[in-house]
C-alpha cells in the first residue's frame, strides 16, 4: 500500500512537473508571439544599425515604420557624406542623394555637406544626372558644379533646397546648355530662367517639373511669371512636358491660371475650388493629364465640360473627393473619346441623376471609350 501510495505520490509529482513545464512553455510561446521587434527601444535598434553597412541599413529601414524612423537620418546622411568625400578618384555620371527618412541631409552642418558634395563636383567631369532633393546645397556649390560639368549635365532635380536662390539656378541654366530635364520649387522659377532656357544656344528642354508648395497659409508669397516668358519658352521647346504639382491653400491660388500657361500635367494635392478648375479649362490648352484630389460638395459639371472643349490633348484624368453628375461625366467622356487612356474616378464622385444611375453609367462610358470601364471602388479594409 505504501509502495502503491508512493507510486501515486510520485505520479502526481510527475504530472505537476509536466504541467508546470507546459505552462512555462506556453508563457514563453505567448511572449515570443507578442514580442514585436518593431517596438524595440529606438536606442537599442540604433546601436544595432551602427554596425550595419550603409546598404544593409537602407534595407533594414524598409522593414517597418519604426525602423525607418530609427534609421537615423542624420547618421545615414553623415555616412553618405563620408563616402562622397572619398570619391576623389572617381568620375561619376549619375548622382542621386536619396533618404529613406526625411529630412536627412538637412540635419547636417551645411559646411560638412557642401564640402563633401564639392569633392564630387570637382572630380566628376562628366556628371549627366544629379538629384539632390531636400539638401543644403547652395549657390556657390552650384557654381562649382557648373564650372566642372557644364558640358555634360542633362538632368537636374533639386526640390526643397532652401539655400538655393533664383540666381543660383539661373547660373546653371546659363551655362549648362545640354539640360533636358529640370525639377525645382516654384520660388526658383523666374522670367529670367525661362528666357535662359529659351536661348538659341540651349537644347530643347524635354521635362520641366515645378513644385508649388505652401506649408503655412497666407505666409508664402507666390510671384507671377509673365506670359511672354512662357511663350518664348514654348517657342524654343514646343514639345516640353511642363508638370506642376500644387499643394496650396485656397486663398493662395490667385496668382495662377490668370492667363494661358503651357502646363501639360497638373496635380492638385489639396482641395481646389470650382473657380480655379474653371480657369484651368480656359488657360491650359496643352493639358494632357489632370489629377484633382479634392474639391468639395459643388458638382464640377461645367468645369469638366469646359476642360473637354478646350484641352484637346487631355488623355488622363483622376478625381478623388469631388462630385460630378453622371450625365455631365458621360458628356465629358463622349467629348474626349477614345484618347482617354487613363480614367480614374472614384465611385463616390459620380452623382446619379434622371438620365443615368450608377448601374448604367459604366456601360455608357465603356461605349464611348471603346473598352470596358468601371469606376474605382473605395477599399473596405
mmCIF file of C-alpha atoms in Angstrom:
data_model
loop_
_atom_site.group_PDB
_atom_site.id
_atom_site.type_symbol
_atom_site.label_atom_id
_atom_site.label_comp_id
_atom_site.label_asym_id
_atom_site.label_seq_id
_atom_site.Cartn_x
_atom_site.Cartn_y
_atom_site.Cartn_z
ATOM 1 C CA UNK A 1 0.000 0.000 0.000
ATOM 2 C CA UNK A 2 2.855 2.287 0.821
ATOM 3 C CA UNK A 3 4.516 1.435 -2.440
ATOM 4 C CA UNK A 4 1.266 1.999 -4.153
ATOM 5 C CA UNK A 5 0.857 5.239 -2.286
ATOM 6 C CA UNK A 6 4.411 6.126 -3.174
ATOM 7 C CA UNK A 7 3.789 5.449 -6.818
ATOM 8 C CA UNK A 8 0.667 7.539 -6.718
ATOM 9 C CA UNK A 9 2.549 10.326 -4.978
ATOM 10 C CA UNK A 10 5.397 10.140 -7.489
ATOM 11 C CA UNK A 11 2.952 10.055 -10.365
ATOM 12 C CA UNK A 12 1.193 13.148 -9.051
ATOM 13 C CA UNK A 13 4.543 14.876 -8.645
ATOM 14 C CA UNK A 14 5.493 13.968 -12.204
ATOM 15 C CA UNK A 15 2.196 15.304 -13.548
ATOM 16 C CA UNK A 16 2.723 18.529 -11.637
ATOM 17 C CA UNK A 17 6.186 18.843 -13.178
ATOM 18 C CA UNK A 18 4.864 18.284 -16.686
ATOM 19 C CA UNK A 19 2.052 20.764 -16.091
ATOM 20 C CA UNK A 20 4.478 23.370 -14.797
ATOM 21 C CA UNK A 21 6.817 22.900 -17.770
ATOM 22 C CA UNK A 22 3.872 23.078 -20.125
ATOM 23 C CA UNK A 23 2.745 26.312 -18.512
ATOM 24 C CA UNK A 24 6.233 27.823 -18.841
ATOM 25 C CA UNK A 25 6.440 26.791 -22.483
ATOM 26 C CA UNK A 26 3.043 28.333 -23.205
ATOM 27 C CA UNK A 27 4.094 31.529 -21.455
ATOM 28 C CA UNK A 28 7.337 31.651 -23.431
ATOM 29 C CA UNK A 29 5.483 30.959 -26.666
ATOM 30 C CA UNK A 30 2.942 33.656 -25.954
ATOM 31 C CA UNK A 31 5.733 36.094 -25.116
ATOM 32 C CA UNK A 32 7.520 35.195 -28.354
ATOM 33 C CA UNK A 33 4.346 35.751 -30.349
ATOM 34 C CA UNK A 34 3.564 39.083 -28.713
ATOM 35 C CA UNK A 35 7.138 40.395 -28.896
ATOM 36 C CA UNK A 36 7.171 42.919 -31.744
ATOM 37 C CA UNK A 37 10.710 43.561 -32.929
ATOM 38 C CA UNK A 38 9.473 46.794 -34.413
ATOM 39 C CA UNK A 39 8.691 48.056 -30.900
ATOM 40 C CA UNK A 40 12.200 47.663 -29.517
ATOM 41 C CA UNK A 41 13.602 50.789 -27.910
ATOM 42 C CA UNK A 42 14.961 53.091 -30.589
ATOM 43 C CA UNK A 43 18.277 53.486 -28.779
ATOM 44 C CA UNK A 44 18.805 49.712 -28.935
ATOM 45 C CA UNK A 45 17.902 49.442 -32.624
ATOM 46 C CA UNK A 46 20.124 52.424 -33.428
ATOM 47 C CA UNK A 47 23.099 50.749 -31.750
ATOM 48 C CA UNK A 48 22.489 47.653 -33.889
ATOM 49 C CA UNK A 49 22.130 49.738 -37.048
ATOM 50 C CA UNK A 50 25.508 51.350 -36.444
ATOM 51 C CA UNK A 51 27.203 48.003 -37.132
ATOM 52 C CA UNK A 52 25.428 47.559 -40.483
ATOM 53 C CA UNK A 53 26.904 48.656 -43.802
ATOM 54 C CA UNK A 54 25.059 51.593 -45.370
ATOM 55 C CA UNK A 55 23.243 49.408 -47.939
ATOM 56 C CA UNK A 56 22.073 46.906 -45.301
ATOM 57 C CA UNK A 57 20.895 49.767 -43.126
ATOM 58 C CA UNK A 58 18.783 51.057 -46.012
ATOM 59 C CA UNK A 59 17.240 47.585 -46.439
ATOM 60 C CA UNK A 60 16.541 47.321 -42.703
ATOM 61 C CA UNK A 61 14.836 50.701 -42.688
ATOM 62 C CA UNK A 62 12.225 49.297 -45.081
ATOM 63 C CA UNK A 63 11.118 46.553 -42.671
ATOM 64 C CA UNK A 64 8.659 48.720 -40.736
ATOM 65 C CA UNK A 65 7.824 52.330 -39.975
ATOM 66 C CA UNK A 66 9.604 52.336 -36.621
ATOM 67 C CA UNK A 67 12.837 51.031 -38.127
ATOM 68 C CA UNK A 68 12.520 53.596 -40.891
ATOM 69 C CA UNK A 69 12.444 56.328 -38.241
ATOM 70 C CA UNK A 70 15.222 54.721 -36.210
ATOM 71 C CA UNK A 71 17.481 54.613 -39.255
ATOM 72 C CA UNK A 72 18.690 57.953 -38.004
ATOM 73 C CA UNK A 73 18.507 60.295 -40.951
ATOM 74 C CA UNK A 74 21.474 62.209 -39.595
ATOM 75 C CA UNK A 75 23.551 59.050 -39.118
ATOM 76 C CA UNK A 76 22.832 57.864 -42.664
ATOM 77 C CA UNK A 77 23.488 61.305 -44.121
ATOM 78 C CA UNK A 78 26.822 61.540 -42.319
ATOM 79 C CA UNK A 79 27.798 58.140 -43.696
ATOM 80 C CA UNK A 80 26.802 59.238 -47.193
ATOM 81 C CA UNK A 81 28.851 62.416 -46.863
ATOM 82 C CA UNK A 82 31.857 60.390 -45.761
ATOM 83 C CA UNK A 83 31.508 58.293 -48.906
ATOM 84 C CA UNK A 84 31.199 61.390 -51.110
ATOM 85 C CA UNK A 85 34.336 62.868 -49.539
ATOM 86 C CA UNK A 86 36.325 59.810 -50.599
ATOM 87 C CA UNK A 87 35.368 59.979 -54.296
ATOM 88 C CA UNK A 88 38.486 61.863 -55.295
ATOM 89 C CA UNK A 89 39.494 59.387 -57.994
ATOM 90 C CA UNK A 90 36.027 58.547 -59.275
ATOM 91 C CA UNK A 91 34.278 60.288 -62.131
ATOM 92 C CA UNK A 92 30.527 59.871 -61.651
ATOM 93 C CA UNK A 93 27.914 60.234 -64.352
ATOM 94 C CA UNK A 94 24.853 59.865 -62.108
ATOM 95 C CA UNK A 95 24.399 61.004 -58.504
ATOM 96 C CA UNK A 96 21.176 60.722 -56.521
ATOM 97 C CA UNK A 97 21.054 61.568 -52.826
ATOM 98 C CA UNK A 98 18.033 59.679 -51.513
ATOM 99 C CA UNK A 99 16.939 59.432 -47.897
ATOM 100 C CA UNK A 100 14.552 56.838 -46.504
ATOM 101 C CA UNK A 101 13.777 59.142 -43.579
ATOM 102 C CA UNK A 102 13.165 62.828 -44.259
ATOM 103 C CA UNK A 103 14.745 65.234 -43.709
ATOM 104 C CA UNK A 104 18.214 63.730 -43.626
ATOM 105 C CA UNK A 105 20.870 65.880 -45.227
ATOM 106 C CA UNK A 106 19.180 68.994 -43.882
ATOM 107 C CA UNK A 107 20.120 67.794 -40.379
ATOM 108 C CA UNK A 108 23.825 68.011 -41.191
ATOM 109 C CA UNK A 109 26.009 71.089 -40.766
ATOM 110 C CA UNK A 110 25.796 72.894 -44.096
ATOM 111 C CA UNK A 111 29.572 73.165 -44.436
ATOM 112 C CA UNK A 112 30.015 69.408 -43.961
ATOM 113 C CA UNK A 113 27.530 68.575 -46.698
ATOM 114 C CA UNK A 114 28.801 71.211 -49.128
ATOM 115 C CA UNK A 115 32.443 70.174 -48.747
ATOM 116 C CA UNK A 116 31.571 66.535 -49.454
ATOM 117 C CA UNK A 117 29.437 67.416 -52.477
ATOM 118 C CA UNK A 118 32.087 69.758 -53.836
ATOM 119 C CA UNK A 119 34.555 66.867 -53.943
ATOM 120 C CA UNK A 120 32.220 65.077 -56.349
ATOM 121 C CA UNK A 121 31.577 68.172 -58.456
ATOM 122 C CA UNK A 122 35.288 68.911 -58.832
ATOM 123 C CA UNK A 123 36.360 65.359 -59.627
ATOM 124 C CA UNK A 124 33.424 64.321 -61.818
ATOM 125 C CA UNK A 125 33.994 65.932 -65.167
ATOM 126 C CA UNK A 126 31.143 64.106 -66.905
ATOM 127 C CA UNK A 127 28.202 64.295 -64.475
ATOM 128 C CA UNK A 128 24.990 63.984 -66.508
ATOM 129 C CA UNK A 129 22.283 63.310 -63.894
ATOM 130 C CA UNK A 130 22.052 64.979 -60.473
ATOM 131 C CA UNK A 131 19.196 64.524 -57.973
ATOM 132 C CA UNK A 132 19.702 66.429 -54.718
ATOM 133 C CA UNK A 133 16.254 66.962 -53.183
ATOM 134 C CA UNK A 134 15.968 68.108 -49.551
ATOM 135 C CA UNK A 135 19.628 69.065 -49.233
ATOM 136 C CA UNK A 136 21.531 72.168 -48.033
ATOM 137 C CA UNK A 137 23.114 72.674 -51.456
ATOM 138 C CA UNK A 138 23.682 76.399 -52.097
ATOM 139 C CA UNK A 139 24.548 78.841 -54.890
ATOM 140 C CA UNK A 140 28.379 78.600 -54.540
ATOM 141 C CA UNK A 141 28.260 74.802 -54.757
ATOM 142 C CA UNK A 142 26.132 75.054 -57.906
ATOM 143 C CA UNK A 143 28.796 77.319 -59.404
ATOM 144 C CA UNK A 144 31.354 74.579 -58.750
ATOM 145 C CA UNK A 145 29.010 72.108 -60.454
ATOM 146 C CA UNK A 146 28.720 74.369 -63.492
ATOM 147 C CA UNK A 147 32.457 75.037 -63.669
ATOM 148 C CA UNK A 148 33.243 71.323 -63.898
ATOM 149 C CA UNK A 149 30.209 69.678 -65.553
ATOM 150 C CA UNK A 150 28.517 72.309 -67.721
ATOM 151 C CA UNK A 151 29.082 70.358 -70.947
ATOM 152 C CA UNK A 152 27.596 67.083 -69.685
ATOM 153 C CA UNK A 153 24.751 67.876 -67.239
ATOM 154 C CA UNK A 154 21.396 66.829 -68.717
ATOM 155 C CA UNK A 155 19.166 66.261 -65.679
ATOM 156 C CA UNK A 156 18.952 68.363 -62.522
ATOM 157 C CA UNK A 157 16.371 67.640 -59.821
ATOM 158 C CA UNK A 158 16.593 69.804 -56.720
ATOM 159 C CA UNK A 159 13.264 70.411 -54.998
ATOM 160 C CA UNK A 160 13.223 71.653 -51.393
ATOM 161 C CA UNK A 161 16.682 73.176 -51.385
ATOM 162 C CA UNK A 162 16.156 76.330 -49.278
ATOM 163 C CA UNK A 163 19.704 77.687 -49.646
ATOM 164 C CA UNK A 164 19.486 77.970 -53.440
ATOM 165 C CA UNK A 165 18.279 81.281 -54.871
ATOM 166 C CA UNK A 166 16.804 82.084 -58.297
ATOM 167 C CA UNK A 167 20.234 83.490 -59.200
ATOM 168 C CA UNK A 168 21.851 80.145 -58.374
ATOM 169 C CA UNK A 169 19.575 78.120 -60.630
ATOM 170 C CA UNK A 170 19.870 80.794 -63.325
ATOM 171 C CA UNK A 171 23.636 80.245 -63.286
ATOM 172 C CA UNK A 172 23.031 76.576 -64.099
ATOM 173 C CA UNK A 173 20.636 77.388 -66.932
ATOM 174 C CA UNK A 174 23.008 79.997 -68.386
ATOM 175 C CA UNK A 175 25.968 77.610 -68.558
ATOM 176 C CA UNK A 176 24.545 74.065 -68.865
ATOM 177 C CA UNK A 177 23.233 74.245 -72.401
ATOM 178 C CA UNK A 178 22.588 70.493 -72.595
ATOM 179 C CA UNK A 179 19.917 70.398 -69.882
ATOM 180 C CA UNK A 180 16.944 68.288 -70.930
ATOM 181 C CA UNK A 181 15.170 67.771 -67.597
ATOM 182 C CA UNK A 182 14.817 70.194 -64.728
ATOM 183 C CA UNK A 183 12.841 69.885 -61.469
ATOM 184 C CA UNK A 184 12.673 72.631 -58.863
ATOM 185 C CA UNK A 185 10.426 74.563 -56.498
ATOM 186 C CA UNK A 186 8.321 77.403 -57.814
ATOM 187 C CA UNK A 187 10.258 80.042 -55.848
ATOM 188 C CA UNK A 188 13.275 79.282 -58.092
ATOM 189 C CA UNK A 189 11.273 79.794 -61.274
ATOM 190 C CA UNK A 190 11.678 83.232 -62.847
ATOM 191 C CA UNK A 191 11.187 85.025 -66.130
ATOM 192 C CA UNK A 192 14.979 85.203 -66.464
ATOM 193 C CA UNK A 193 15.266 81.429 -66.041
ATOM 194 C CA UNK A 194 12.664 80.694 -68.731
ATOM 195 C CA UNK A 195 14.351 83.110 -71.111
ATOM 196 C CA UNK A 196 17.745 81.499 -70.452
ATOM 197 C CA UNK A 197 16.265 78.079 -71.244
ATOM 198 C CA UNK A 198 14.824 79.597 -74.422
ATOM 199 C CA UNK A 199 18.092 80.899 -75.837
ATOM 200 C CA UNK A 200 19.340 79.578 -79.156
ATOM 201 C CA UNK A 201 22.428 78.024 -77.573
ATOM 202 C CA UNK A 202 20.295 75.895 -75.243
ATOM 203 C CA UNK A 203 18.952 72.488 -76.285
ATOM 204 C CA UNK A 204 15.201 71.931 -76.239
ATOM 205 C CA UNK A 205 14.066 71.063 -72.746
ATOM 206 C CA UNK A 206 12.035 67.835 -72.561
ATOM 207 C CA UNK A 207 10.717 67.982 -68.978
ATOM 208 C CA UNK A 208 10.242 70.880 -66.586
ATOM 209 C CA UNK A 209 8.735 69.948 -63.217
ATOM 210 C CA UNK A 210 7.627 72.652 -60.790
ATOM 211 C CA UNK A 211 6.522 72.019 -57.187
ATOM 212 C CA UNK A 212 4.228 74.771 -55.925
ATOM 213 C CA UNK A 213 4.118 74.108 -52.196
ATOM 214 C CA UNK A 214 2.870 76.087 -49.204
ATOM 215 C CA UNK A 215 3.145 74.902 -45.610
ATOM 216 C CA UNK A 216 1.693 77.954 -43.853
ATOM 217 C CA UNK A 217 -1.399 79.595 -45.382
ATOM 218 C CA UNK A 218 -1.011 83.288 -46.023
ATOM 219 C CA UNK A 219 2.712 83.331 -45.205
ATOM 220 C CA UNK A 220 4.102 82.346 -48.606
ATOM 221 C CA UNK A 221 4.245 84.874 -51.427
ATOM 222 C CA UNK A 222 3.919 83.468 -54.942
ATOM 223 C CA UNK A 223 5.110 85.645 -57.784
ATOM 224 C CA UNK A 224 3.637 85.676 -61.288
ATOM 225 C CA UNK A 225 5.519 84.535 -64.385
ATOM 226 C CA UNK A 226 4.909 86.734 -67.414
ATOM 227 C CA UNK A 227 3.045 85.256 -70.362
ATOM 228 C CA UNK A 228 5.769 86.486 -72.718
ATOM 229 C CA UNK A 229 8.326 84.343 -70.857
ATOM 230 C CA UNK A 230 6.163 81.235 -71.180
ATOM 231 C CA UNK A 231 5.605 81.992 -74.881
ATOM 232 C CA UNK A 232 9.350 82.279 -75.541
ATOM 233 C CA UNK A 233 9.970 79.036 -73.650
ATOM 234 C CA UNK A 234 7.378 77.114 -75.682
ATOM 235 C CA UNK A 235 8.601 78.522 -78.986
ATOM 236 C CA UNK A 236 12.036 77.128 -78.193
ATOM 237 C CA UNK A 237 10.842 73.806 -76.683
ATOM 238 C CA UNK A 238 7.421 73.142 -78.250
ATOM 239 C CA UNK A 239 7.254 69.513 -77.083
ATOM 240 C CA UNK A 240 8.283 70.096 -73.464
ATOM 241 C CA UNK A 241 6.292 68.451 -70.678
ATOM 242 C CA UNK A 242 5.512 71.100 -68.066
ATOM 243 C CA UNK A 243 4.495 69.239 -64.903
ATOM 244 C CA UNK A 244 3.146 71.271 -61.986
ATOM 245 C CA UNK A 245 2.337 69.902 -58.523
ATOM 246 C CA UNK A 246 0.140 72.210 -56.439
ATOM 247 C CA UNK A 247 -0.040 71.878 -52.655
ATOM 248 C CA UNK A 248 -1.672 75.215 -51.860
ATOM 249 C CA UNK A 249 -4.454 76.561 -49.710
ATOM 250 C CA UNK A 250 -7.471 78.089 -51.419
ATOM 251 C CA UNK A 251 -6.508 81.739 -50.926
ATOM 252 C CA UNK A 252 -3.058 81.161 -52.452
ATOM 253 C CA UNK A 253 -4.223 80.251 -55.978
ATOM 254 C CA UNK A 254 -4.851 83.859 -57.010
ATOM 255 C CA UNK A 255 -1.549 84.379 -58.926
ATOM 256 C CA UNK A 256 -2.110 81.222 -61.004
ATOM 257 C CA UNK A 257 -4.198 80.444 -64.101
ATOM 258 C CA UNK A 258 -4.917 84.111 -64.834
ATOM 259 C CA UNK A 259 -3.713 83.795 -68.424
ATOM 260 C CA UNK A 260 -2.612 80.972 -70.704
ATOM 261 C CA UNK A 261 0.227 78.785 -69.409
ATOM 262 C CA UNK A 262 1.720 75.760 -71.221
ATOM 263 C CA UNK A 263 1.144 73.176 -68.448
ATOM 264 C CA UNK A 264 0.760 69.593 -69.691
ATOM 265 C CA UNK A 265 0.356 67.803 -66.347
ATOM 266 C CA UNK A 266 -1.450 69.281 -63.339
ATOM 267 C CA UNK A 267 -1.711 67.632 -59.926
ATOM 268 C CA UNK A 268 -3.705 69.253 -57.120
ATOM 269 C CA UNK A 269 -2.732 67.657 -53.821
ATOM 270 C CA UNK A 270 -5.073 69.764 -51.687
ATOM 271 C CA UNK A 271 -8.647 70.918 -52.169
ATOM 272 C CA UNK A 272 -9.089 73.220 -55.150
ATOM 273 C CA UNK A 273 -12.143 75.376 -55.883
ATOM 274 C CA UNK A 274 -14.560 75.321 -58.803
ATOM 275 C CA UNK A 275 -13.254 78.737 -59.793
ATOM 276 C CA UNK A 276 -9.656 77.531 -60.118
ATOM 277 C CA UNK A 277 -10.674 74.431 -62.099
ATOM 278 C CA UNK A 278 -12.769 76.637 -64.364
ATOM 279 C CA UNK A 279 -9.702 78.778 -65.019
ATOM 280 C CA UNK A 280 -7.669 75.632 -65.765
ATOM 281 C CA UNK A 281 -10.053 74.856 -68.615
ATOM 282 C CA UNK A 282 -9.574 78.347 -70.021
ATOM 283 C CA UNK A 283 -5.797 78.718 -69.604
ATOM 284 C CA UNK A 284 -4.207 75.275 -70.129
ATOM 285 C CA UNK A 285 -4.877 74.204 -73.748
ATOM 286 C CA UNK A 286 -1.820 71.872 -73.740
ATOM 287 C CA UNK A 287 -3.142 69.870 -70.780
ATOM 288 C CA UNK A 288 -2.533 66.111 -71.070
ATOM 289 C CA UNK A 289 -3.165 64.900 -67.511
ATOM 290 C CA UNK A 290 -5.261 66.283 -64.655
ATOM 291 C CA UNK A 291 -5.495 64.901 -61.115
ATOM 292 C CA UNK A 292 -7.755 66.517 -58.512
ATOM 293 C CA UNK A 293 -7.528 65.007 -55.039
ATOM 294 C CA UNK A 294 -10.384 67.032 -53.557
ATOM 295 C CA UNK A 295 -12.828 69.789 -54.423
ATOM 296 C CA UNK A 296 -15.889 69.938 -52.224
ATOM 297 C CA UNK A 297 -19.613 69.340 -52.483
ATOM 298 C CA UNK A 298 -20.413 71.501 -55.523
ATOM 299 C CA UNK A 299 -20.627 69.479 -58.778
ATOM 300 C CA UNK A 300 -17.889 70.143 -61.328
ATOM 301 C CA UNK A 301 -20.133 69.612 -64.347
ATOM 302 C CA UNK A 302 -19.422 72.896 -66.145
ATOM 303 C CA UNK A 303 -15.725 72.794 -65.337
ATOM 304 C CA UNK A 304 -15.263 69.290 -66.780
ATOM 305 C CA UNK A 305 -17.168 70.156 -69.954
ATOM 306 C CA UNK A 306 -15.026 73.277 -70.402
ATOM 307 C CA UNK A 307 -11.844 71.236 -69.973
ATOM 308 C CA UNK A 308 -13.075 68.717 -72.572
ATOM 309 C CA UNK A 309 -13.821 71.546 -75.017
ATOM 310 C CA UNK A 310 -10.557 73.421 -74.606
ATOM 311 C CA UNK A 311 -7.971 70.750 -73.764
ATOM 312 C CA UNK A 312 -7.812 68.722 -76.974
ATOM 313 C CA UNK A 313 -4.798 66.670 -75.817
ATOM 314 C CA UNK A 314 -6.267 65.511 -72.495
ATOM 315 C CA UNK A 315 -5.712 61.761 -72.179
ATOM 316 C CA UNK A 316 -5.658 61.122 -68.415
ATOM 317 C CA UNK A 317 -7.818 62.331 -65.556
ATOM 318 C CA UNK A 318 -8.221 61.360 -61.918
ATOM 319 C CA UNK A 319 -10.862 62.659 -59.500
ATOM 320 C CA UNK A 320 -10.899 61.966 -55.759
ATOM 321 C CA UNK A 321 -13.147 63.752 -53.266
ATOM 322 C CA UNK A 322 -15.233 65.624 -55.840
ATOM 323 C CA UNK A 323 -18.771 65.491 -57.221
ATOM 324 C CA UNK A 324 -19.861 65.184 -60.859
ATOM 325 C CA UNK A 325 -23.319 64.319 -62.140
ATOM 326 C CA UNK A 326 -23.494 61.116 -64.161
ATOM 327 C CA UNK A 327 -24.878 62.947 -67.186
ATOM 328 C CA UNK A 328 -22.052 65.521 -67.205
ATOM 329 C CA UNK A 329 -19.463 62.799 -66.781
ATOM 330 C CA UNK A 330 -20.826 60.831 -69.720
ATOM 331 C CA UNK A 331 -20.813 64.005 -71.821
ATOM 332 C CA UNK A 332 -17.218 64.676 -70.803
ATOM 333 C CA UNK A 333 -16.132 61.178 -71.850
ATOM 334 C CA UNK A 334 -18.094 61.449 -75.081
ATOM 335 C CA UNK A 335 -16.298 64.701 -75.972
ATOM 336 C CA UNK A 336 -12.845 63.327 -75.158
ATOM 337 C CA UNK A 337 -13.473 59.973 -76.822
ATOM 338 C CA UNK A 338 -11.002 57.136 -77.060
ATOM 339 C CA UNK A 339 -7.996 59.348 -76.328
ATOM 340 C CA UNK A 340 -8.737 58.974 -72.582
ATOM 341 C CA UNK A 341 -6.191 56.253 -71.908
ATOM 342 C CA UNK A 342 -6.439 56.726 -68.113
ATOM 343 C CA UNK A 343 -9.734 57.422 -66.379
ATOM 344 C CA UNK A 344 -9.557 57.010 -62.619
ATOM 345 C CA UNK A 345 -12.794 58.144 -60.976
ATOM 346 C CA UNK A 346 -13.925 57.090 -57.512
ATOM 347 C CA UNK A 347 -17.463 55.724 -57.458
ATOM 348 C CA UNK A 348 -18.370 58.254 -54.746
ATOM 349 C CA UNK A 349 -17.620 61.087 -57.191
ATOM 350 C CA UNK A 350 -20.466 60.185 -59.534
ATOM 351 C CA UNK A 351 -23.920 61.514 -58.586
ATOM 352 C CA UNK A 352 -26.899 59.636 -60.145
ATOM 353 C CA UNK A 353 -29.444 61.784 -61.961
ATOM 354 C CA UNK A 354 -32.595 61.343 -64.028
ATOM 355 C CA UNK A 355 -30.654 60.072 -67.018
ATOM 356 C CA UNK A 356 -28.100 57.669 -65.549
ATOM 357 C CA UNK A 357 -27.793 55.533 -62.445
ATOM 358 C CA UNK A 358 -24.532 54.114 -61.119
ATOM 359 C CA UNK A 359 -25.524 50.734 -62.562
ATOM 360 C CA UNK A 360 -25.974 52.216 -66.033
ATOM 361 C CA UNK A 361 -23.046 54.594 -66.254
ATOM 362 C CA UNK A 362 -20.239 52.067 -66.735
ATOM 363 C CA UNK A 363 -21.928 50.709 -69.879
ATOM 364 C CA UNK A 364 -22.359 54.176 -71.352
ATOM 365 C CA UNK A 365 -18.802 55.259 -70.534
ATOM 366 C CA UNK A 366 -17.387 51.976 -71.842
ATOM 367 C CA UNK A 367 -19.207 52.536 -75.140
ATOM 368 C CA UNK A 368 -17.562 55.930 -75.692
ATOM 369 C CA UNK A 369 -14.145 54.783 -74.510
ATOM 370 C CA UNK A 370 -14.154 51.710 -76.705
ATOM 371 C CA UNK A 371 -13.186 49.471 -73.789
ATOM 372 C CA UNK A 372 -14.672 48.140 -70.584
ATOM 373 C CA UNK A 373 -14.583 50.703 -67.781
ATOM 374 C CA UNK A 374 -15.724 50.728 -64.164
ATOM 375 C CA UNK A 375 -15.358 53.481 -61.551
ATOM 376 C CA UNK A 376 -12.795 52.873 -58.826
ATOM 377 C CA UNK A 377 -14.098 51.403 -55.584
ATOM 378 C CA UNK A 378 -13.108 52.622 -52.139
ATOM 379 C CA UNK A 379 -11.302 49.770 -50.305
ATOM 380 C CA UNK A 380 -13.337 48.372 -47.420
ATOM 381 C CA UNK A 381 -10.427 47.179 -45.260
#
